[in-house]
Amino acid sequence: MGGAVPTRPRVVLVGPMGAGKTTVAGLLGQRWGVGVRDTDQDIEADEQRPVQEIFVDSGEDYFRDAEVRAVARALEEHPGVLALGGGAVLRPETREALAGHRVVFLRVGLSEAVQRVGLGVGRPLLLGNVRTKVKALLDERTPIYEAVATVTVDTDGRGADEVADEIIRVLDAQEQGDTDE
């Protein structure tokens, strides 16, 4: 094999808030012995302020621009598990950048998402009626998550360990059966 192999994440996790991306990413990183990276944390480090503050002070468009850059950089640099913010897939540049990567959509239903995010503290897009806002976000984003995903894993009624186990099982099966499928 000639030349340097490009760095690629082992897996990229996408899904709405409350799907468990950060928790599941941590478990996958532990089990595989690889690093974990979260683009929201990258943005907070770059900006030296929390996501909610960026939304309030600079606006959603500013945040989404920063997010596009953070995702592109992480896709190029990070060989481990990568978790994207819930809205990262909204921008076409990010969807294009995800092409060719192993992307797992962590699907969560409305009731479970609302329970997991609670009253939306620290979640700027949930100000107001949490259930109504979560439903609108799920309705808008689910088709986009499905479009970018190579694998979909349902998280409702399951613990993070079960979700991580299924991701490993499915990805291992894909690796072994790449020529069969």
JSON list of C-alpha atoms in Angstrom, two decimals:
[
{"chain": "A", "resi": 1, "resn": "MET", "atom": "CA", "xyz": [0.00, 0.00, 0.00]},
{"chain": "A", "resi": 2, "resn": "GLY", "atom": "CA", "xyz": [1.67, 3.18, -1.15]},
{"chain": "A", "resi": 3, "resn": "GLY", "atom": "CA", "xyz": [1.16, 6.61, 0.34]},
{"chain": "A", "resi": 4, "resn": "ALA", "atom": "CA", "xyz": [-0.29, 7.77, 3.60]},
{"chain": "A", "resi": 5, "resn": "VAL", "atom": "CA", "xyz": [-3.71, 6.50, 4.55]},
{"chain": "A", "resi": 6, "resn": "PRO", "atom": "CA", "xyz": [-6.04, 9.41, 5.28]},
{"chain": "A", "resi": 7, "resn": "THR", "atom": "CA", "xyz": [-7.26, 9.71, 8.84]},
{"chain": "A", "resi": 8, "resn": "ARG", "atom": "CA", "xyz": [-10.94, 8.86, 9.15]},
{"chain": "A", "resi": 9, "resn": "PRO", "atom": "CA", "xyz": [-13.17, 8.48, 12.16]},
{"chain": "A", "resi": 10, "resn": "ARG", "atom": "CA", "xyz": [-13.94, 4.88, 13.00]},
{"chain": "A", "resi": 11, "resn": "VAL", "atom": "CA", "xyz": [-17.58, 5.94, 13.23]},
{"chain": "A", "resi": 12, "resn": "VAL", "atom": "CA", "xyz": [-19.55, 9.20, 13.23]},
{"chain": "A", "resi": 13, "resn": "LEU", "atom": "CA", "xyz": [-22.66, 9.44, 15.42]},
{"chain": "A", "resi": 14, "resn": "VAL", "atom": "CA", "xyz": [-25.56, 11.68, 14.40]},
{"chain": "A", "resi": 15, "resn": "GLY", "atom": "CA", "xyz": [-29.01, 12.20, 15.83]},
{"chain": "A", "resi": 16, "resn": "PRO", "atom": "CA", "xyz": [-31.15, 14.63, 17.75]},
{"chain": "A", "resi": 17, "resn": "MET", "atom": "CA", "xyz": [-30.58, 15.92, 21.24]},
{"chain": "A", "resi": 18, "resn": "GLY", "atom": "CA", "xyz": [-31.48, 13.21, 23.71]},
{"chain": "A", "resi": 19, "resn": "ALA", "atom": "CA", "xyz": [-30.40, 10.37, 21.43]},
{"chain": "A", "resi": 20, "resn": "GLY", "atom": "CA", "xyz": [-27.35, 9.65, 23.60]},
{"chain": "A", "resi": 21, "resn": "LYS", "atom": "CA", "xyz": [-24.61, 10.51, 21.11]},
{"chain": "A", "resi": 22, "resn": "THR", "atom": "CA", "xyz": [-22.10, 11.75, 23.69]},
{"chain": "A", "resi": 23, "resn": "THR", "atom": "CA", "xyz": [-22.70, 8.85, 26.10]},
{"chain": "A", "resi": 24, "resn": "VAL", "atom": "CA", "xyz": [-22.62, 6.17, 23.39]},
{"chain": "A", "resi": 25, "resn": "ALA", "atom": "CA", "xyz": [-19.52, 7.75, 21.82]},
{"chain": "A", "resi": 26, "resn": "GLY", "atom": "CA", "xyz": [-17.73, 7.47, 25.16]},
{"chain": "A", "resi": 27, "resn": "LEU", "atom": "CA", "xyz": [-18.65, 3.80, 25.49]},
{"chain": "A", "resi": 28, "resn": "LEU", "atom": "CA", "xyz": [-17.55, 3.01, 21.93]},
{"chain": "A", "resi": 29, "resn": "GLY", "atom": "CA", "xyz": [-14.26, 4.82, 22.51]},
{"chain": "A", "resi": 30, "resn": "GLN", "atom": "CA", "xyz": [-13.62, 2.80, 25.68]},
{"chain": "A", "resi": 31, "resn": "ARG", "atom": "CA", "xyz": [-14.48, -0.53, 24.04]},
{"chain": "A", "resi": 32, "resn": "TRP", "atom": "CA", "xyz": [-12.39, 0.12, 20.94]},
{"chain": "A", "resi": 33, "resn": "GLY", "atom": "CA", "xyz": [-9.56, 1.86, 22.79]},
{"chain": "A", "resi": 34, "resn": "VAL", "atom": "CA", "xyz": [-9.80, 4.97, 20.60]},
{"chain": "A", "resi": 35, "resn": "GLY", "atom": "CA", "xyz": [-10.29, 8.66, 21.27]},
{"chain": "A", "resi": 36, "resn": "VAL", "atom": "CA", "xyz": [-13.67, 10.35, 21.34]},
{"chain": "A", "resi": 37, "resn": "ARG", "atom": "CA", "xyz": [-14.41, 13.76, 19.91]},
{"chain": "A", "resi": 38, "resn": "ASP", "atom": "CA", "xyz": [-17.57, 15.87, 20.07]},
{"chain": "A", "resi": 39, "resn": "THR", "atom": "CA", "xyz": [-17.88, 18.78, 17.64]},
{"chain": "A", "resi": 40, "resn": "ASP", "atom": "CA", "xyz": [-19.94, 20.85, 20.09]},
{"chain": "A", "resi": 41, "resn": "GLN", "atom": "CA", "xyz": [-17.04, 20.62, 22.54]},
{"chain": "A", "resi": 42, "resn": "ASP", "atom": "CA", "xyz": [-14.62, 21.58, 19.76]},
{"chain": "A", "resi": 43, "resn": "ILE", "atom": "CA", "xyz": [-16.70, 24.69, 19.02]},
{"chain": "A", "resi": 44, "resn": "GLU", "atom": "CA", "xyz": [-16.87, 25.61, 22.71]},
{"chain": "A", "resi": 45, "resn": "ALA", "atom": "CA", "xyz": [-13.08, 25.29, 22.96]},
{"chain": "A", "resi": 46, "resn": "ASP", "atom": "CA", "xyz": [-12.53, 27.38, 19.81]},
{"chain": "A", "resi": 47, "resn": "GLU", "atom": "CA", "xyz": [-14.99, 30.06, 20.92]},
{"chain": "A", "resi": 48, "resn": "GLN", "atom": "CA", "xyz": [-14.10, 29.95, 24.63]},
{"chain": "A", "resi": 49, "resn": "ARG", "atom": "CA", "xyz": [-17.82, 29.97, 25.51]},
{"chain": "A", "resi": 50, "resn": "PRO", "atom": "CA", "xyz": [-20.67, 27.46, 25.78]},
{"chain": "A", "resi": 51, "resn": "VAL", "atom": "CA", "xyz": [-22.91, 26.62, 22.82]},
{"chain": "A", "resi": 52, "resn": "GLN", "atom": "CA", "xyz": [-25.94, 28.29, 24.40]},
{"chain": "A", "resi": 53, "resn": "GLU", "atom": "CA", "xyz": [-23.98, 31.51, 24.79]},
{"chain": "A", "resi": 54, "resn": "ILE", "atom": "CA", "xyz": [-22.89, 31.39, 21.14]},
{"chain": "A", "resi": 55, "resn": "PHE", "atom": "CA", "xyz": [-26.55, 31.02, 20.08]},
{"chain": "A", "resi": 56, "resn": "VAL", "atom": "CA", "xyz": [-27.70, 33.90, 22.27]},
{"chain": "A", "resi": 57, "resn": "ASP", "atom": "CA", "xyz": [-24.82, 36.31, 21.60]},
{"chain": "A", "resi": 58, "resn": "SER", "atom": "CA", "xyz": [-23.94, 35.52, 17.98]},
{"chain": "A", "resi": 59, "resn": "GLY", "atom": "CA", "xyz": [-26.98, 33.72, 16.57]},
{"chain": "A", "resi": 60, "resn": "GLU", "atom": "CA", "xyz": [-27.68, 30.33, 15.04]},
{"chain": "A", "resi": 61, "resn": "ASP", "atom": "CA", "xyz": [-26.15, 31.16, 11.64]},
{"chain": "A", "resi": 62, "resn": "TYR", "atom": "CA", "xyz": [-22.84, 32.05, 13.30]},
{"chain": "A", "resi": 63, "resn": "PHE", "atom": "CA", "xyz": [-22.94, 28.79, 15.26]},
{"chain": "A", "resi": 64, "resn": "ARG", "atom": "CA", "xyz": [-23.77, 26.71, 12.18]},
{"chain": "A", "resi": 65, "resn": "ASP", "atom": "CA", "xyz": [-20.85, 28.29, 10.28]},
{"chain": "A", "resi": 66, "resn": "ALA", "atom": "CA", "xyz": [-18.52, 27.34, 13.15]},
{"chain": "A", "resi": 67, "resn": "GLU", "atom": "CA", "xyz": [-20.07, 23.88, 13.17]},
{"chain": "A", "resi": 68, "resn": "VAL", "atom": "CA", "xyz": [-19.37, 23.30, 9.46]},
{"chain": "A", "resi": 69, "resn": "ARG", "atom": "CA", "xyz": [-15.71, 24.14, 10.05]},
{"chain": "A", "resi": 70, "resn": "ALA", "atom": "CA", "xyz": [-15.50, 21.99, 13.21]},
{"chain": "A", "resi": 71, "resn": "VAL", "atom": "CA", "xyz": [-17.05, 18.94, 11.52]},
{"chain": "A", "resi": 72, "resn": "ALA", "atom": "CA", "xyz": [-14.81, 19.23, 8.44]},
{"chain": "A", "resi": 73, "resn": "ARG", "atom": "CA", "xyz": [-11.72, 19.51, 10.65]},
{"chain": "A", "resi": 74, "resn": "ALA", "atom": "CA", "xyz": [-12.74, 16.57, 12.85]},
{"chain": "A", "resi": 75, "resn": "LEU", "atom": "CA", "xyz": [-13.50, 14.36, 9.84]},
{"chain": "A", "resi": 76, "resn": "GLU", "atom": "CA", "xyz": [-9.99, 15.04, 8.54]},
{"chain": "A", "resi": 77, "resn": "GLU", "atom": "CA", "xyz": [-8.10, 14.74, 11.83]},
{"chain": "A", "resi": 78, "resn": "HIS", "atom": "CA", "xyz": [-9.88, 12.32, 14.15]},
{"chain": "A", "resi": 79, "resn": "PRO", "atom": "CA", "xyz": [-9.39, 8.54, 13.83]},
{"chain": "A", "resi": 80, "resn": "GLY", "atom": "CA", "xyz": [-11.68, 7.56, 16.72]},
{"chain": "A", "resi": 81, "resn": "VAL", "atom": "CA", "xyz": [-15.36, 8.04, 17.51]},
{"chain": "A", "resi": 82, "resn": "LEU", "atom": "CA", "xyz": [-16.89, 11.34, 16.44]},
{"chain": "A", "resi": 83, "resn": "ALA", "atom": "CA", "xyz": [-20.19, 12.70, 17.80]},
{"chain": "A", "resi": 84, "resn": "LEU", "atom": "CA", "xyz": [-21.82, 15.57, 15.92]},
{"chain": "A", "resi": 85, "resn": "GLY", "atom": "CA", "xyz": [-24.18, 18.16, 17.36]},
{"chain": "A", "resi": 86, "resn": "GLY", "atom": "CA", "xyz": [-27.85, 17.52, 16.64]},
{"chain": "A", "resi": 87, "resn": "GLY", "atom": "CA", "xyz": [-28.13, 20.21, 13.98]},
{"chain": "A", "resi": 88, "resn": "ALA", "atom": "CA", "xyz": [-24.79, 19.62, 12.25]},
{"chain": "A", "resi": 89, "resn": "VAL", "atom": "CA", "xyz": [-26.46, 17.75, 9.37]},
{"chain": "A", "resi": 90, "resn": "LEU", "atom": "CA", "xyz": [-28.60, 20.76, 8.47]},
{"chain": "A", "resi": 91, "resn": "ARG", "atom": "CA", "xyz": [-25.87, 22.32, 6.35]},
{"chain": "A", "resi": 92, "resn": "PRO", "atom": "CA", "xyz": [-25.32, 20.78, 2.90]},
{"chain": "A", "resi": 93, "resn": "GLU", "atom": "CA", "xyz": [-21.53, 21.18, 3.28]},
{"chain": "A", "resi": 94, "resn": "THR", "atom": "CA", "xyz": [-21.59, 18.88, 6.28]},
{"chain": "A", "resi": 95, "resn": "ARG", "atom": "CA", "xyz": [-23.83, 16.32, 4.59]},
{"chain": "A", "resi": 96, "resn": "GLU", "atom": "CA", "xyz": [-21.41, 16.25, 1.64]},
{"chain": "A", "resi": 97, "resn": "ALA", "atom": "CA", "xyz": [-18.43, 15.90, 3.97]},
{"chain": "A", "resi": 98, "resn": "LEU", "atom": "CA", "xyz": [-20.05, 12.86, 5.63]},
{"chain": "A", "resi": 99, "resn": "ALA", "atom": "CA", "xyz": [-20.29, 10.97, 2.34]},
{"chain": "A", "resi": 100, "resn": "GLY", "atom": "CA", "xyz": [-18.02, 7.93, 2.43]},
{"chain": "A", "resi": 101, "resn": "HIS", "atom": "CA", "xyz": [-17.88, 7.82, 6.23]},
{"chain": "A", "resi": 102, "resn": "ARG", "atom": "CA", "xyz": [-19.52, 5.24, 8.50]},
{"chain": "A", "resi": 103, "resn": "VAL", "atom": "CA", "xyz": [-22.34, 7.29, 9.97]},
{"chain": "A", "resi": 104, "resn": "VAL", "atom": "CA", "xyz": [-24.68, 5.88, 12.62]},
{"chain": "A", "resi": 105, "resn": "PHE", "atom": "CA", "xyz": [-28.01, 7.61, 13.20]},
{"chain": "A", "resi": 106, "resn": "LEU", "atom": "CA", "xyz": [-29.15, 7.17, 16.80]},
{"chain": "A", "resi": 107, "resn": "ARG", "atom": "CA", "xyz": [-32.92, 7.34, 16.40]},
{"chain": "A", "resi": 108, "resn": "VAL", "atom": "CA", "xyz": [-35.01, 8.39, 19.40]},
{"chain": "A", "resi": 109, "resn": "GLY", "atom": "CA", "xyz": [-38.77, 8.81, 19.62]},
{"chain": "A", "resi": 110, "resn": "LEU", "atom": "CA", "xyz": [-40.53, 11.95, 20.78]},
{"chain": "A", "resi": 111, "resn": "SER", "atom": "CA", "xyz": [-41.49, 10.77, 24.28]},
{"chain": "A", "resi": 112, "resn": "GLU", "atom": "CA", "xyz": [-38.06, 9.43, 25.08]},
{"chain": "A", "resi": 113, "resn": "ALA", "atom": "CA", "xyz": [-36.30, 12.50, 23.62]},
{"chain": "A", "resi": 114, "resn": "VAL", "atom": "CA", "xyz": [-38.43, 14.82, 25.75]},
{"chain": "A", "resi": 115, "resn": "GLN", "atom": "CA", "xyz": [-37.72, 12.75, 28.88]},
{"chain": "A", "resi": 116, "resn": "ARG", "atom": "CA", "xyz": [-33.98, 12.73, 28.18]},
{"chain": "A", "resi": 117, "resn": "VAL", "atom": "CA", "xyz": [-33.60, 16.46, 27.49]},
{"chain": "A", "resi": 118, "resn": "GLY", "atom": "CA", "xyz": [-35.81, 17.46, 30.41]},
{"chain": "A", "resi": 119, "resn": "LEU", "atom": "CA", "xyz": [-36.74, 21.10, 30.40]},
{"chain": "A", "resi": 120, "resn": "GLY", "atom": "CA", "xyz": [-34.16, 22.03, 27.81]},
{"chain": "A", "resi": 121, "resn": "VAL", "atom": "CA", "xyz": [-31.83, 23.85, 30.18]},
{"chain": "A", "resi": 122, "resn": "GLY", "atom": "CA", "xyz": [-28.75, 24.78, 28.18]},
{"chain": "A", "resi": 123, "resn": "ARG", "atom": "CA", "xyz": [-30.48, 23.91, 24.91]},
{"chain": "A", "resi": 124, "resn": "PRO", "atom": "CA", "xyz": [-31.23, 27.17, 23.11]},
{"chain": "A", "resi": 125, "resn": "LEU", "atom": "CA", "xyz": [-33.49, 25.66, 20.47]},
{"chain": "A", "resi": 126, "resn": "LEU", "atom": "CA", "xyz": [-35.84, 24.31, 23.15]},
{"chain": "A", "resi": 127, "resn": "LEU", "atom": "CA", "xyz": [-36.88, 27.55, 24.79]},
{"chain": "A", "resi": 128, "resn": "GLY", "atom": "CA", "xyz": [-40.66, 27.46, 25.17]},
{"chain": "A", "resi": 129, "resn": "ASN", "atom": "CA", "xyz": [-42.79, 24.31, 24.95]},
{"chain": "A", "resi": 130, "resn": "VAL", "atom": "CA", "xyz": [-40.17, 21.54, 25.03]},
{"chain": "A", "resi": 131, "resn": "ARG", "atom": "CA", "xyz": [-42.40, 18.78, 23.63]},
{"chain": "A", "resi": 132, "resn": "THR", "atom": "CA", "xyz": [-43.58, 20.91, 20.71]},
{"chain": "A", "resi": 133, "resn": "LYS", "atom": "CA", "xyz": [-40.04, 22.07, 19.92]},
{"chain": "A", "resi": 134, "resn": "VAL", "atom": "CA", "xyz": [-38.58, 18.55, 20.10]},
{"chain": "A", "resi": 135, "resn": "LYS", "atom": "CA", "xyz": [-41.36, 17.24, 17.82]},
{"chain": "A", "resi": 136, "resn": "ALA", "atom": "CA", "xyz": [-40.65, 19.98, 15.27]},
{"chain": "A", "resi": 137, "resn": "LEU", "atom": "CA", "xyz": [-36.90, 19.24, 15.37]},
{"chain": "A", "resi": 138, "resn": "LEU", "atom": "CA", "xyz": [-37.49, 15.49, 14.96]},
{"chain": "A", "resi": 139, "resn": "ASP", "atom": "CA", "xyz": [-39.92, 16.05, 12.09]},
{"chain": "A", "resi": 140, "resn": "GLU", "atom": "CA", "xyz": [-37.47, 18.37, 10.32]},
{"chain": "A", "resi": 141, "resn": "ARG", "atom": "CA", "xyz": [-34.25, 16.47, 10.93]},
{"chain": "A", "resi": 142, "resn": "THR", "atom": "CA", "xyz": [-35.11, 12.74, 10.92]},
{"chain": "A", "resi": 143, "resn": "PRO", "atom": "CA", "xyz": [-35.18, 12.47, 7.10]},
{"chain": "A", "resi": 144, "resn": "ILE", "atom": "CA", "xyz": [-31.79, 14.23, 6.97]},
{"chain": "A", "resi": 145, "resn": "TYR", "atom": "CA", "xyz": [-30.28, 11.89, 9.58]},
{"chain": "A", "resi": 146, "resn": "GLU", "atom": "CA", "xyz": [-31.64, 8.91, 7.63]},
{"chain": "A", "resi": 147, "resn": "ALA", "atom": "CA", "xyz": [-30.15, 10.26, 4.40]},
{"chain": "A", "resi": 148, "resn": "VAL", "atom": "CA", "xyz": [-26.61, 10.65, 5.77]},
{"chain": "A", "resi": 149, "resn": "ALA", "atom": "CA", "xyz": [-26.59, 7.43, 7.82]},
{"chain": "A", "resi": 150, "resn": "THR", "atom": "CA", "xyz": [-25.09, 4.16, 6.74]},
{"chain": "A", "resi": 151, "resn": "VAL", "atom": "CA", "xyz": [-26.64, 2.50, 9.83]},
{"chain": "A", "resi": 152, "resn": "THR", "atom": "CA", "xyz": [-29.67, 3.40, 11.97]},
{"chain": "A", "resi": 153, "resn": "VAL", "atom": "CA", "xyz": [-29.93, 2.22, 15.58]},
{"chain": "A", "resi": 154, "resn": "ASP", "atom": "CA", "xyz": [-33.10, 2.74, 17.63]},
{"chain": "A", "resi": 155, "resn": "THR", "atom": "CA", "xyz": [-32.39, 3.94, 21.16]},
{"chain": "A", "resi": 156, "resn": "ASP", "atom": "CA", "xyz": [-35.89, 3.98, 22.69]},
{"chain": "A", "resi": 157, "resn": "GLY", "atom": "CA", "xyz": [-36.17, 1.82, 25.79]},
{"chain": "A", "resi": 158, "resn": "ARG", "atom": "CA", "xyz": [-32.50, 0.88, 25.63]},
{"chain": "A", "resi": 159, "resn": "GLY", "atom": "CA", "xyz": [-29.54, 1.78, 27.75]},
{"chain": "A", "resi": 160, "resn": "ALA", "atom": "CA", "xyz": [-26.40, 3.29, 26.26]},
{"chain": "A", "resi": 161, "resn": "ASP", "atom": "CA", "xyz": [-24.56, -0.04, 26.71]},
{"chain": "A", "resi": 162, "resn": "GLU", "atom": "CA", "xyz": [-27.16, -1.87, 24.60]},
{"chain": "A", "resi": 163, "resn": "VAL", "atom": "CA", "xyz": [-26.96, 0.80, 21.91]},
{"chain": "A", "resi": 164, "resn": "ALA", "atom": "CA", "xyz": [-23.15, 0.62, 21.84]},
{"chain": "A", "resi": 165, "resn": "ASP", "atom": "CA", "xyz": [-23.32, -3.20, 21.66]},
{"chain": "A", "resi": 166, "resn": "GLU", "atom": "CA", "xyz": [-25.62, -3.03, 18.64]},
{"chain": "A", "resi": 167, "resn": "ILE", "atom": "CA", "xyz": [-23.42, -0.48, 16.85]},
{"chain": "A", "resi": 168, "resn": "ILE", "atom": "CA", "xyz": [-20.37, -2.70, 17.35]},
{"chain": "A", "resi": 169, "resn": "ARG", "atom": "CA", "xyz": [-22.28, -5.79, 16.20]},
{"chain": "A", "resi": 170, "resn": "VAL", "atom": "CA", "xyz": [-23.64, -4.09, 13.06]},
{"chain": "A", "resi": 171, "resn": "LEU", "atom": "CA", "xyz": [-20.34, -2.45, 12.11]},
{"chain": "A", "resi": 172, "resn": "ASP", "atom": "CA", "xyz": [-18.41, -5.69, 12.69]},
{"chain": "A", "resi": 173, "resn": "ALA", "atom": "CA", "xyz": [-20.91, -7.56, 10.50]},
{"chain": "A", "resi": 174, "resn": "GLN", "atom": "CA", "xyz": [-20.54, -4.91, 7.79]},
{"chain": "A", "resi": 175, "resn": "GLU", "atom": "CA", "xyz": [-16.76, -5.17, 7.90]},
{"chain": "A", "resi": 176, "resn": "GLN", "atom": "CA", "xyz": [-16.88, -8.95, 7.64]},
{"chain": "A", "resi": 177, "resn": "GLY", "atom": "CA", "xyz": [-19.55, -8.95, 4.95]},
{"chain": "A", "resi": 178, "resn": "ASP", "atom": "CA", "xyz": [-18.46, -5.96, 2.89]},
{"chain": "A", "resi": 179, "resn": "THR", "atom": "CA", "xyz": [-18.08, -8.14, -0.18]},
{"chain": "A", "resi": 180, "resn": "ASP", "atom": "CA", "xyz": [-21.28, -10.10, 0.47]},
{"chain": "A", "resi": 181, "resn": "GLU", "atom": "CA", "xyz": [-23.72, -7.21, 0.88]}
]
